Tab-separated table of C-alpha atoms and ligand atoms in Angstrom:
chain	number	residue	atom	x	y	z
A	1	MET	CA	-3.455	-19.146	15.605
A	2	LYS	CA	-5.515	-21.154	12.801
A	3	GLU	CA	-3.093	-23.443	10.583
A	4	TRP	CA	-4.085	-23.003	7.103
A	5	THR	CA	-3.822	-26.370	4.563
A	6	THR	CA	-1.815	-25.416	1.123
A	7	GLN	CA	-4.852	-26.734	0.069
A	8	GLU	CA	-7.270	-24.212	2.184
A	9	ARG	CA	-5.628	-21.459	1.469
A	10	TYR	CA	-5.726	-21.929	-2.410
A	11	ARG	CA	-9.286	-22.909	-2.380
A	12	VAL	CA	-11.129	-21.489	-5.746
A	13	LEU	CA	-13.862	-19.231	-4.911
A	14	LYS	CA	-16.700	-20.838	-6.680
A	15	ASP	CA	-19.849	-18.883	-5.561
A	16	ALA	CA	-20.375	-15.949	-3.228
A	17	SER	CA	-22.679	-18.309	-0.992
A	18	GLU	CA	-18.987	-20.041	0.544
A	19	ILE	CA	-17.995	-16.786	1.781
A	20	LYS	CA	-21.394	-14.805	2.956
A	21	ASP	CA	-21.289	-16.551	6.147
A	22	LEU	CA	-17.254	-14.934	6.872
A	23	TYR	CA	-18.322	-11.593	5.769
A	24	ASP	CA	-21.751	-12.088	7.993
A	25	ARG	CA	-19.789	-12.666	11.024
A	26	ILE	CA	-16.826	-9.732	10.261
A	27	GLN	CA	-19.541	-7.120	10.209
A	28	ALA	CA	-19.716	-7.780	13.799
A	29	SER	CA	-16.159	-6.824	14.439
A	30	ASP	CA	-15.521	-3.723	16.803
A	31	TYR	CA	-11.976	-3.319	14.259
A	32	ARG	CA	-14.088	-2.765	11.026
A	33	GLN	CA	-12.633	0.318	9.239
A	34	THR	CA	-14.661	3.442	8.288
A	35	TYR	CA	-13.317	5.154	5.739
A	36	HIS	CA	-10.404	2.895	4.612
A	37	ILE	CA	-10.388	0.286	1.986
A	38	GLN	CA	-10.381	-2.682	3.924
A	39	PRO	CA	-11.216	-6.561	2.706
A	40	ILE	CA	-15.447	-7.666	2.408
A	41	THR	CA	-13.323	-10.613	3.841
A	42	GLY	CA	-10.337	-12.471	4.618
A	43	LEU	CA	-7.037	-10.724	3.572
A	44	SER	CA	-6.387	-7.803	1.669
A	45	SER	CA	-2.262	-6.586	0.964
A	46	ASP	CA	-1.482	-4.651	-2.541
A	47	PRO	CA	-2.762	-2.256	-3.674
A	48	ASN	CA	-3.190	-2.630	-7.781
A	49	GLY	CA	-4.385	-1.436	-11.133
A	50	PHE	CA	-4.649	1.988	-9.513
A	51	ILE	CA	-6.058	4.322	-12.080
A	52	TYR	CA	-8.363	7.375	-13.210
A	53	HIS	CA	-10.047	6.256	-15.989
A	54	LYS	CA	-13.065	8.566	-17.544
A	55	GLY	CA	-13.787	10.191	-14.496
A	56	THR	CA	-13.312	7.263	-12.194
A	57	TRP	CA	-10.896	5.941	-9.641
A	58	HIS	CA	-10.055	2.028	-9.876
A	59	LEU	CA	-8.419	0.638	-6.907
A	60	TYR	CA	-7.514	-2.715	-6.086
A	61	TYR	CA	-6.221	-4.977	-4.289
A	62	GLN	CA	-4.713	-8.019	-3.777
A	63	TRP	CA	-7.521	-10.800	-1.931
A	64	CYS	CA	-7.555	-14.481	0.101
A	65	PRO	CA	-11.003	-14.798	0.617
A	66	TRP	CA	-10.750	-16.937	3.258
A	67	GLY	CA	-9.171	-15.197	5.622
A	68	ALA	CA	-6.975	-13.890	7.499
A	69	VAL	CA	-3.632	-15.814	5.140
A	70	HIS	CA	-1.969	-15.300	1.998
A	71	GLY	CA	-2.916	-17.556	-0.440
A	72	LEU	CA	-5.016	-17.614	-3.991
A	73	LYS	CA	-5.229	-14.322	-4.496
A	74	TYR	CA	-7.912	-12.713	-6.169
A	75	TRP	CA	-7.556	-8.566	-7.971
A	76	TYR	CA	-10.664	-7.629	-5.749
A	77	HIS	CA	-12.640	-4.103	-7.774
A	78	THR	CA	-13.127	-0.991	-5.543
A	79	SER	CA	-13.840	3.250	-7.056
A	80	SER	CA	-15.065	6.232	-6.259
A	81	LYS	CA	-15.575	9.126	-7.717
A	82	ASP	CA	-13.301	11.437	-5.550
A	83	LEU	CA	-10.866	9.355	-3.821
A	84	VAL	CA	-12.555	9.570	-0.719
A	85	HIS	CA	-15.528	7.961	-0.809
A	86	TRP	CA	-15.119	4.269	-2.233
A	87	GLN	CA	-17.848	1.625	-3.263
A	88	ASN	CA	-17.222	-2.488	-3.683
A	89	GLU	CA	-17.090	-4.008	-7.003
A	90	GLY	CA	-16.904	-6.428	-6.499
A	91	VAL	CA	-13.794	-9.362	-8.086
A	92	GLY	CA	-11.634	-7.837	-10.474
A	93	ILE	CA	-9.710	-9.998	-11.648
A	94	HIS	CA	-10.018	-13.978	-11.135
A	95	PRO	CA	-7.258	-16.963	-10.966
A	96	ASP	CA	-9.325	-18.533	-14.263
A	97	THR	CA	-6.476	-19.495	-16.431
A	98	ILE	CA	-3.363	-22.071	-16.438
A	99	TYR	CA	-0.882	-19.244	-16.296
A	100	ASP	CA	-2.811	-17.989	-13.184
A	101	ASN	CA	-3.655	-20.838	-11.728
A	102	LYS	CA	-1.645	-19.979	-8.271
A	103	GLY	CA	-3.041	-16.099	-8.333
A	104	VAL	CA	-3.340	-13.410	-9.820
A	105	HIS	CA	-0.585	-11.614	-8.303
A	106	SER	CA	0.233	-7.715	-8.579
A	107	GLY	CA	0.174	-5.596	-11.009
A	108	SER	CA	-0.529	-1.807	-12.543
A	109	GLY	CA	-3.258	0.111	-14.741
A	110	PHE	CA	-2.628	2.105	-17.817
A	111	SER	CA	-5.333	4.286	-19.776
A	112	THR	CA	-5.395	5.041	-23.195
A	113	ASP	CA	-8.418	7.351	-22.437
A	114	GLU	CA	-10.317	5.583	-24.568
A	115	LYS	CA	-9.817	2.263	-22.895
A	116	LEU	CA	-8.217	0.306	-19.475
A	117	TYR	CA	-5.890	-1.947	-19.352
A	118	LEU	CA	-4.330	-4.045	-16.264
A	119	PHE	CA	-1.236	-5.710	-16.170
A	120	TYR	CA	-0.731	-8.625	-13.797
A	121	THR	CA	1.470	-11.150	-12.908
A	122	GLY	CA	-0.258	-14.409	-13.201
A	123	ASN	CA	1.482	-17.149	-10.952
A	124	HIS	CA	1.648	-20.488	-12.001
A	125	ARG	CA	2.720	-23.225	-9.812
A	126	ASP	CA	2.866	-26.592	-11.710
A	127	GLU	CA	1.990	-30.296	-9.791
A	128	ASN	CA	5.849	-30.279	-7.901
A	129	TRP	CA	4.648	-26.495	-6.841
A	130	VAL	CA	7.422	-25.191	-9.045
A	131	ARG	CA	6.716	-21.543	-9.681
A	132	THR	CA	6.705	-19.946	-12.756
A	133	PRO	CA	5.479	-15.679	-12.719
A	134	TYR	CA	4.052	-14.721	-16.383
A	135	THR	CA	3.156	-10.996	-17.073
A	136	CYS	CA	-0.502	-10.998	-18.843
A	137	LEU	CA	-2.915	-8.687	-19.211
A	138	ALA	CA	-6.645	-7.993	-19.277
A	139	GLN	CA	-9.099	-5.061	-20.834
A	140	LEU	CA	-11.973	-3.573	-18.364
A	141	THR	CA	-14.866	-2.390	-21.215
A	142	GLU	CA	-16.782	-0.213	-20.396
A	143	ASP	CA	-19.800	-2.394	-19.354
A	144	GLY	CA	-17.211	-3.674	-16.448
A	145	GLN	CA	-16.464	-7.156	-18.129
A	146	LEU	CA	-12.645	-8.026	-17.666
A	147	VAL	CA	-11.007	-9.613	-20.742
A	148	LYS	CA	-8.142	-11.201	-20.379
A	149	GLN	CA	-6.449	-11.453	-23.263
A	150	PRO	CA	-5.537	-15.179	-23.480
A	151	GLU	CA	-1.694	-15.356	-23.592
A	152	PRO	CA	0.556	-13.419	-21.536
A	153	LEU	CA	2.744	-10.741	-22.612
A	154	PHE	CA	5.905	-12.717	-21.782
A	155	GLY	CA	7.200	-15.104	-19.217
A	156	PRO	CA	10.359	-15.064	-16.752
A	157	HIS	CA	13.672	-13.829	-17.675
A	158	PRO	CA	16.775	-17.099	-17.322
A	159	ASP	CA	18.851	-15.192	-15.506
A	160	TYR	CA	16.834	-14.473	-13.360
A	161	THR	CA	15.349	-17.012	-10.118
A	162	GLU	CA	11.095	-17.070	-9.997
A	163	HIS	CA	10.937	-13.743	-8.384
A	164	GLN	CA	10.017	-11.817	-11.522
A	165	ARG	CA	6.453	-9.639	-10.937
A	166	ASP	CA	4.087	-6.284	-10.206
A	167	PRO	CA	4.361	-5.296	-13.230
A	168	LYS	CA	4.588	-1.299	-13.861
A	169	VAL	CA	3.757	0.105	-17.008
A	170	VAL	CA	4.549	3.355	-18.675
A	171	TYR	CA	4.781	5.541	-20.992
A	172	HIS	CA	7.999	7.408	-22.815
A	173	GLU	CA	7.172	10.371	-25.092
A	174	ALA	CA	10.315	11.451	-26.274
A	175	ASN	CA	10.832	7.689	-27.698
A	176	GLN	CA	7.235	6.816	-28.288
A	177	THR	CA	7.720	3.743	-26.438
A	178	TYR	CA	5.884	1.423	-23.800
A	179	TYR	CA	8.257	0.088	-20.487
A	180	ILE	CA	7.088	-2.549	-17.679
A	181	LEU	CA	9.222	-2.158	-14.514
A	182	LEU	CA	9.341	-5.879	-13.016
A	183	GLY	CA	9.905	-6.178	-9.836
A	184	ALA	CA	13.426	-9.223	-9.303
A	185	GLN	CA	15.664	-10.793	-7.429
A	186	SER	CA	19.104	-11.917	-9.846
A	187	LYS	CA	20.866	-15.483	-9.231
A	188	ASP	CA	22.907	-14.455	-6.483
A	189	LEU	CA	19.614	-12.945	-4.295
A	190	LYS	CA	20.058	-9.952	-4.939
A	191	GLY	CA	16.740	-7.167	-5.936
A	192	LYS	CA	17.304	-5.540	-9.413
A	193	VAL	CA	14.075	-3.672	-11.337
A	194	LEU	CA	13.723	-5.361	-14.642
A	195	ILE	CA	12.726	-3.307	-18.068
A	196	TYR	CA	10.571	-4.574	-21.355
A	197	SER	CA	9.877	-2.158	-23.966
A	198	SER	CA	7.577	-2.453	-26.920
A	199	LYS	CA	6.532	0.264	-29.560
A	200	GLU	CA	2.399	-0.917	-29.108
A	201	LEU	CA	0.783	-1.215	-25.261
A	202	LEU	CA	-0.380	-4.810	-26.118
A	203	GLN	CA	1.761	-6.711	-28.042
A	204	GLY	CA	5.729	-6.902	-28.660
A	205	TRP	CA	7.061	-6.834	-25.679
A	206	THR	CA	10.940	-7.512	-24.959
A	207	PHE	CA	13.505	-8.348	-22.399
A	208	ALA	CA	15.245	-3.965	-23.077
A	209	GLY	CA	17.429	-5.099	-19.820
A	210	GLU	CA	17.979	-4.316	-16.274
A	211	LEU	CA	17.763	-0.920	-14.085
A	212	ARG	CA	20.676	0.308	-13.378
A	213	VAL	CA	20.521	2.651	-10.413
A	214	PRO	CA	24.421	3.435	-9.290
A	215	GLY	CA	24.385	2.798	-5.361
A	216	TYR	CA	22.198	0.677	-5.241
A	217	GLU	CA	23.292	-2.778	-6.356
A	218	ASP	CA	23.810	-4.432	-2.901
A	219	LEU	CA	19.843	-3.163	-1.237
A	220	GLY	CA	18.201	-6.587	-0.418
A	221	GLY	CA	17.623	-9.864	-1.880
A	222	MET	CA	14.024	-8.595	-4.354
A	223	TRP	CA	12.789	-5.625	-5.059
A	224	GLU	CA	9.264	-5.894	-5.065
A	225	CYS	CA	6.438	-3.565	-6.424
A	226	PRO	CA	8.571	-0.968	-8.252
A	227	SER	CA	6.505	1.818	-9.346
A	228	ILE	CA	7.411	5.402	-10.688
A	229	ALA	CA	6.072	8.846	-11.485
A	230	ARG	CA	6.960	11.850	-13.110
A	231	ILE	CA	7.029	14.827	-10.199
A	232	GLY	CA	7.559	18.412	-12.229
A	233	ASP	CA	10.749	17.649	-13.690
A	234	LYS	CA	11.778	14.757	-11.340
A	235	ASP	CA	11.169	10.992	-11.327
A	236	VAL	CA	10.581	9.024	-8.238
A	237	LEU	CA	11.057	5.659	-8.266
A	238	VAL	CA	9.935	3.804	-5.240
A	239	PHE	CA	9.766	-0.238	-4.691
A	240	SER	CA	9.489	-2.531	-1.491
A	241	PRO	CA	13.623	-4.401	-0.709
A	242	GLN	CA	13.208	-7.384	1.357
A	243	TYR	CA	15.290	-9.637	2.908
A	244	THR	CA	17.259	-7.373	4.832
A	245	THR	CA	16.959	-4.655	8.094
A	246	LEU	CA	17.369	-1.071	7.164
A	247	PRO	CA	18.104	1.976	9.991
A	248	HIS	CA	15.107	3.874	11.318
A	249	ARG	CA	13.283	0.027	10.833
A	250	GLY	CA	13.890	-1.969	14.111
A	251	PRO	CA	14.272	-5.490	12.838
A	252	SER	CA	11.906	-5.693	10.345
A	253	THR	CA	13.250	-7.021	6.764
A	254	ASN	CA	10.619	-5.427	4.745
A	255	HIS	CA	11.151	-1.983	2.917
A	256	ASN	CA	9.244	0.058	1.125
A	257	ILE	CA	11.362	3.429	0.109
A	258	TYR	CA	11.966	6.092	-2.575
A	259	LEU	CA	14.632	7.544	-4.540
A	260	ILE	CA	14.327	10.940	-6.383
A	261	GLY	CA	16.428	11.737	-9.820
A	262	GLN	CA	16.034	10.683	-12.985
A	263	MET	CA	14.700	7.930	-15.124
A	264	ASP	CA	16.506	7.714	-18.676
A	265	TYR	CA	14.746	5.170	-20.165
A	266	GLU	CA	17.505	4.765	-23.208
A	267	ASN	CA	19.890	3.831	-20.503
A	268	LEU	CA	17.892	2.194	-18.321
A	269	THR	CA	19.338	3.588	-15.698
A	270	PHE	CA	17.824	5.565	-12.566
A	271	GLN	CA	19.950	8.208	-11.463
A	272	ALA	CA	19.406	8.868	-7.991
A	273	ASP	CA	20.237	12.748	-6.397
A	274	GLY	CA	21.072	11.199	-3.357
A	275	ASP	CA	20.393	8.587	-0.537
A	276	TYR	CA	16.677	6.583	-0.179
A	277	ARG	CA	14.286	7.894	2.245
A	278	HIS	CA	11.811	5.744	3.746
A	279	LEU	CA	7.986	6.059	1.973
A	280	ASP	CA	6.439	6.211	6.036
A	281	TYR	CA	7.966	5.509	9.280
A	282	GLY	CA	5.702	3.181	10.600
A	283	PHE	CA	5.141	-0.144	11.172
A	284	ASP	CA	2.540	-1.271	8.498
A	285	PHE	CA	3.273	0.087	4.769
A	286	TYR	CA	4.712	-1.615	1.836
A	287	ALA	CA	3.704	-2.153	-1.773
A	288	ALA	CA	3.151	1.408	-2.369
A	289	GLN	CA	1.931	2.121	-5.185
A	290	PHE	CA	1.430	5.349	-7.899
A	291	ALA	CA	-1.667	6.312	-9.333
A	292	ALA	CA	-1.687	5.965	-13.124
A	293	ASN	CA	-3.218	8.706	-15.811
A	294	VAL	CA	-3.461	11.548	-12.939
A	295	LYS	CA	-2.350	14.398	-15.397
A	296	GLU	CA	-1.376	16.635	-12.997
A	297	GLU	CA	2.403	17.798	-13.447
A	298	ASP	CA	3.352	18.911	-10.135
A	299	LYS	CA	1.780	15.776	-8.033
A	300	ALA	CA	1.946	12.283	-7.605
A	301	ILE	CA	-0.918	10.261	-5.779
A	302	LEU	CA	-0.019	7.117	-4.157
A	303	THR	CA	-1.646	4.544	-1.951
A	304	ALA	CA	0.270	1.112	-0.059
A	305	TRP	CA	-0.900	-2.234	2.081
A	306	MET	CA	-1.354	-1.003	5.473
A	307	GLY	CA	0.318	-3.610	6.715
A	308	LEU	CA	3.884	-6.434	6.122
A	309	PRO	CA	4.218	-9.351	4.590
A	310	ASP	CA	4.916	-12.105	7.018
A	311	ASN	CA	3.446	-10.271	9.785
A	312	HIS	CA	0.499	-11.101	11.910
A	313	TYR	CA	-2.185	-8.852	13.071
A	314	PRO	CA	-5.689	-9.478	15.829
A	315	THR	CA	-8.013	-9.462	13.756
A	316	GLU	CA	-7.005	-12.711	12.362
A	317	GLU	CA	-8.615	-14.761	14.775
A	318	GLU	CA	-11.533	-12.899	13.262
A	319	ASP	CA	-10.853	-14.146	10.115
A	320	TRP	CA	-9.593	-10.757	8.408
A	321	GLU	CA	-6.938	-8.422	8.005
A	322	GLY	CA	-5.328	-5.276	6.146
A	323	SER	CA	-6.123	-2.243	4.909
A	324	LEU	CA	-4.778	0.068	2.376
A	325	VAL	CA	-3.959	3.597	3.660
A	326	LEU	CA	-5.563	7.144	2.856
A	327	PRO	CA	-4.819	7.974	-0.604
A	328	ARG	CA	-1.947	10.673	-0.542
A	329	GLU	CA	-0.772	13.825	-2.389
A	330	LEU	CA	2.983	13.643	-2.809
A	331	ARG	CA	5.160	16.392	-4.380
A	332	ILE	CA	8.229	17.895	-4.217
A	333	VAL	CA	9.366	20.276	-1.931
A	334	ASP	CA	13.110	21.313	-1.945
A	335	GLY	CA	15.019	18.000	-2.945
A	336	ARG	CA	11.977	16.108	-1.071
A	337	LEU	CA	8.727	14.718	-1.473
A	338	LEU	CA	6.385	16.497	0.844
A	339	GLN	CA	3.019	13.835	1.224
A	340	ARG	CA	-0.395	14.740	2.639
A	341	PRO	CA	-3.172	13.147	2.710
A	342	VAL	CA	-5.557	14.043	-0.513
A	343	PRO	CA	-7.063	17.631	0.240
A	344	GLN	CA	-11.165	15.875	-0.367
A	345	LEU	CA	-10.825	14.059	3.176
A	346	SER	CA	-11.797	17.369	4.580
A	347	GLN	CA	-15.203	16.257	3.420
A	348	LEU	CA	-15.253	13.972	6.092
A	349	ARG	CA	-15.224	15.902	9.021
A	350	LYS	CA	-18.023	15.943	10.814
A	351	GLU	CA	-18.249	17.663	14.127
A	352	LYS	CA	-15.921	19.871	15.608
A	353	VAL	CA	-14.595	18.404	19.074
A	354	ASN	CA	-14.175	19.771	22.692
A	355	PRO	CA	-11.018	18.688	23.661
A	356	ASN	CA	-11.857	16.789	26.862
A	357	GLY	CA	-9.399	13.986	26.566
A	358	TYR	CA	-11.608	11.067	25.543
A	359	LEU	CA	-10.783	10.627	21.783
A	360	PRO	CA	-13.171	9.243	19.456
A	361	ARG	CA	-12.938	6.294	17.422
A	362	VAL	CA	-13.028	8.123	14.534
A	363	ALA	CA	-11.070	10.821	14.027
A	364	GLU	CA	-8.649	13.699	12.468
A	365	LEU	CA	-6.541	16.125	15.233
A	366	GLU	CA	-4.392	18.673	14.154
A	367	ILE	CA	-2.188	18.928	16.738
A	368	ASN	CA	0.769	22.394	17.147
A	369	ASN	CA	3.625	22.223	18.492
A	370	HIS	CA	4.820	26.332	20.310
A	371	GLY	CA	7.300	24.294	22.783
A	372	GLN	CA	10.000	21.988	21.983
A	373	ASP	CA	9.647	18.868	23.700
A	374	ALA	CA	6.331	17.473	23.612
A	375	GLN	CA	4.404	14.189	24.558
A	376	LEU	CA	1.686	12.924	23.092
A	377	GLN	CA	-0.449	10.079	24.650
A	378	LEU	CA	-3.265	7.976	22.305
A	379	PHE	CA	-5.205	5.938	23.906
A	380	CYS	CA	-3.907	5.489	26.978
A	381	LYS	CA	-6.459	4.766	29.761
A	382	ALA	CA	-8.266	6.795	32.208
A	383	ASP	CA	-5.621	7.014	34.741
A	384	GLY	CA	-3.306	8.192	32.324
A	385	THR	CA	-1.452	4.535	31.553
A	386	GLY	CA	-1.315	2.659	28.241
A	387	GLY	CA	-1.227	3.967	24.881
A	388	LEU	CA	0.459	5.110	22.025
A	389	SER	CA	3.244	7.461	22.723
A	390	ILE	CA	4.875	9.776	20.737
A	391	ARG	CA	7.504	11.770	22.020
A	392	TYR	CA	9.115	14.283	20.615
A	393	ASP	CA	12.699	15.197	21.745
A	394	ALA	CA	14.039	18.630	19.910
A	395	SER	CA	17.865	18.003	20.598
A	396	ASN	CA	17.705	15.877	18.453
A	397	GLN	CA	14.637	16.608	15.981
A	398	THR	CA	13.069	12.764	16.588
A	399	CYS	CA	9.896	11.869	17.036
A	400	THR	CA	9.607	8.142	18.886
A	401	ILE	CA	6.755	6.764	18.605
A	402	ASP	CA	6.043	3.261	20.897
A	403	ARG	CA	3.212	0.994	20.488
A	404	SER	CA	4.911	-1.695	23.947
A	405	GLN	CA	2.006	-0.026	26.096
A	406	MET	CA	-0.665	-1.044	24.221
A	407	ASP	CA	-3.315	-3.344	25.503
A	408	LEU	CA	-3.311	-5.644	22.460
A	409	ARG	CA	0.124	-6.412	21.302
A	410	PHE	CA	1.052	-7.799	18.120
A	411	ASN	CA	3.945	-8.037	15.819
A	412	GLU	CA	6.529	-7.891	18.733
A	413	ALA	CA	9.434	-9.510	16.683
A	414	ILE	CA	9.755	-6.075	14.256
A	415	GLY	CA	9.883	-4.302	17.318
A	416	GLU	CA	7.653	-2.076	19.165
A	417	VAL	CA	9.549	1.133	18.834
A	418	LEU	CA	10.370	3.472	15.777
A	419	ASP	CA	12.092	6.433	15.200
A	420	VAL	CA	11.012	9.086	12.690
A	421	PRO	CA	13.603	11.510	12.528
A	422	LEU	CA	12.250	15.253	10.700
A	423	GLU	CA	14.419	17.518	8.705
A	424	ARG	CA	13.250	20.630	10.586
A	425	ALA	CA	11.373	20.793	14.909
A	426	LEU	CA	8.364	19.709	15.132
A	427	ALA	CA	5.828	22.575	13.969
A	428	ASP	CA	2.692	20.030	13.414
A	429	LEU	CA	1.335	16.404	13.567
A	430	ARG	CA	-1.728	15.430	11.595
A	431	ILE	CA	-3.098	12.418	12.458
A	432	PHE	CA	-6.517	10.177	10.785
A	433	ILE	CA	-7.693	7.208	13.447
A	434	ASP	CA	-9.491	5.381	12.106
A	435	ARG	CA	-11.043	1.830	14.524
A	436	SER	CA	-8.192	-0.319	13.556
A	437	SER	CA	-5.433	2.237	12.626
A	438	VAL	CA	-3.509	5.491	12.725
A	439	GLU	CA	-1.709	7.511	10.342
A	440	ILE	CA	0.406	10.746	10.917
A	441	PHE	CA	1.637	13.262	9.736
A	442	PHE	CA	4.542	15.313	11.033
A	443	ASN	CA	5.874	18.779	9.381
A	444	GLY	CA	3.022	19.226	6.393
A	445	GLY	CA	4.034	16.074	5.506
A	446	GLU	CA	7.881	15.741	5.496
A	447	ALA	CA	7.351	12.685	6.888
A	448	THR	CA	4.624	9.953	7.695
A	449	PHE	CA	3.950	7.358	10.253
A	450	SER	CA	1.478	4.522	9.414
A	451	SER	CA	0.126	1.345	11.376
A	452	HIS	CA	-2.585	-0.534	12.231
A	453	LEU	CA	-3.822	-0.463	16.010
A	454	TYR	CA	-6.627	-2.493	18.452
A	455	PRO	CA	-7.316	-0.250	20.618
A	456	SER	CA	-9.177	-1.933	24.051
A	457	ALA	CA	-12.792	-0.550	25.560
A	458	GLU	CA	-10.679	1.478	27.952
A	459	GLU	CA	-8.299	2.863	25.803
A	460	ASN	CA	-10.240	5.915	25.137
A	461	ARG	CA	-8.180	8.689	25.987
A	462	TYR	CA	-5.153	11.214	25.021
A	463	GLN	CA	-2.561	13.004	27.090
A	464	LEU	CA	-0.676	16.221	25.770
A	465	SER	CA	2.116	18.262	26.873
A	466	PRO	CA	0.925	21.195	27.552
A	467	ASN	CA	3.437	23.193	24.349
A	468	LEU	CA	0.942	21.147	21.732
A	469	SER	CA	-2.919	22.639	21.137
A	470	LEU	CA	-5.518	20.099	19.655
A	471	GLY	CA	-8.192	21.153	17.081
A	472	MET	CA	-10.255	17.515	16.899
A	473	TRP	CA	-12.937	16.080	14.319
A	474	THR	CA	-15.180	12.988	14.430
A	475	LEU	CA	-15.405	11.136	10.432
A	476	LYS	CA	-18.089	10.618	8.272
A	477	PRO	CA	-17.983	6.911	7.031
A	478	SER	CA	-17.360	6.777	3.559
A	479	VAL	CA	-16.404	3.531	2.248
A	480	THR	CA	-19.144	0.807	1.504
A	481	ASP	CA	-18.924	-2.455	3.036
A	482	ASP	CA	-21.658	-4.027	1.223
A	483	PHE	CA	-21.315	-7.784	0.081
A	484	ARG	CA	-20.358	-7.594	-3.695
A	485	VAL	CA	-18.433	-10.901	-4.832
B	1	FRU	C1	4.033	-7.864	-2.663
B	1	FRU	C2	3.872	-9.048	-3.239
B	1	FRU	C3	4.276	-8.621	-4.428
B	1	FRU	C4	3.042	-9.968	-5.231
B	1	FRU	C5	1.596	-10.130	-4.099
B	1	FRU	C6	1.692	-11.457	-4.441
B	1	FRU	O1	3.600	-7.983	-0.927
B	1	FRU	O2	4.303	-10.553	-2.639
B	1	FRU	O3	5.692	-8.808	-5.219
B	1	FRU	O4	2.537	-9.722	-6.868
B	1	FRU	O5	2.453	-8.951	-2.830
B	1	FRU	O6	0.197	-11.042	-3.458
């Protein structure tokens, strides 16, 4: 593994030509995704500024150009008309002011229908590497220019640590006020959400207080990337708590959870209806963000980083890593979220494959369970050994997913076996396979599992227990991979 100096990680990209060779080399990788957003070079992490505006979906990702390392972050811009076909647009926001001299960190978009605004964290560090996070604003103009507001909206609150970032902007119609939710850490090292409010979108922001989330005063040491959406008559709060382990997540200390309940903006309280749940049970899912301006009352759209902080992936050797998960539609049914890949994805189906034991490298699988216990091996070898094993135990309605038999193992420290507890008996699985990832939707989306995976050439078969029936399609590529910087 390459050791990066601070200077190398925080090098400013001055000209696209500086990464052209890297881009050319990465193109040859066997693990480049074909219908998932991924970095043109280097590392991609959180989704940012996900928004529908004037007929186009905009989606940015945290980008470090130089390699698979967290360093100086840019927002890289992609756009789509249908949430399926994405094109590269080049860098969205550069770290080029004193307020973001060490990175343009995560944030969200806001559309007034006329204008598109991006709210982000300016990650400033002084010469002693002391950090000051600023909440900043930029406008994306009609002709694609990014115009930063010269001064930040506000700086850090003195009663919290340096960890204050990831603005999520919402407008609350009832009291005609704009709110920013900010992920934060209290001085006694607890995860928090801070709330700022303003009557105007572009100015006048003041600290309103800390969000109370009764029952969640003690969950983790930092809540990254808060995001909120109204679905029907409920609010859904998602965030990524860190520095704690949680049930069903093995030894990992990075998570992404949701609460369903009511957001009371007057009293700055989120009253959850019940316990939190994991947004996804897989190894690689973090920093999820709702798309803004969806305009349909009964659903929300969400994507996330397919990856985790503090982890490393085999393509690090090739100087790139990361992907976003497929955009999902979220609905609330019987008090819990159902998550489904956006329906437009069915356009990608190319050919129905006659099940013959071979697993294409890019495929969608629909599997139905006609019995009780079930077992599925993906990416096993000709002799049936190895691969990713998915085992369903009907006695406790749990799927156990084990990646420890894959040839290429990674991130063993966060565990290689995870359980997915289901509410109902396993009836169906929908599985999306790309060249270095797998996403599984259980029982019409009552639980999901997203992970990177790096099959070797011999890991090209599958096996199913007899009570499982399979439909399988190859998929067309839908994400451009051209060199736009
Ligand atoms: C989450 C996060 C955010 C931050 C960004 C920096 O992965 O740590 O809190 O804004 O990444 O890249």
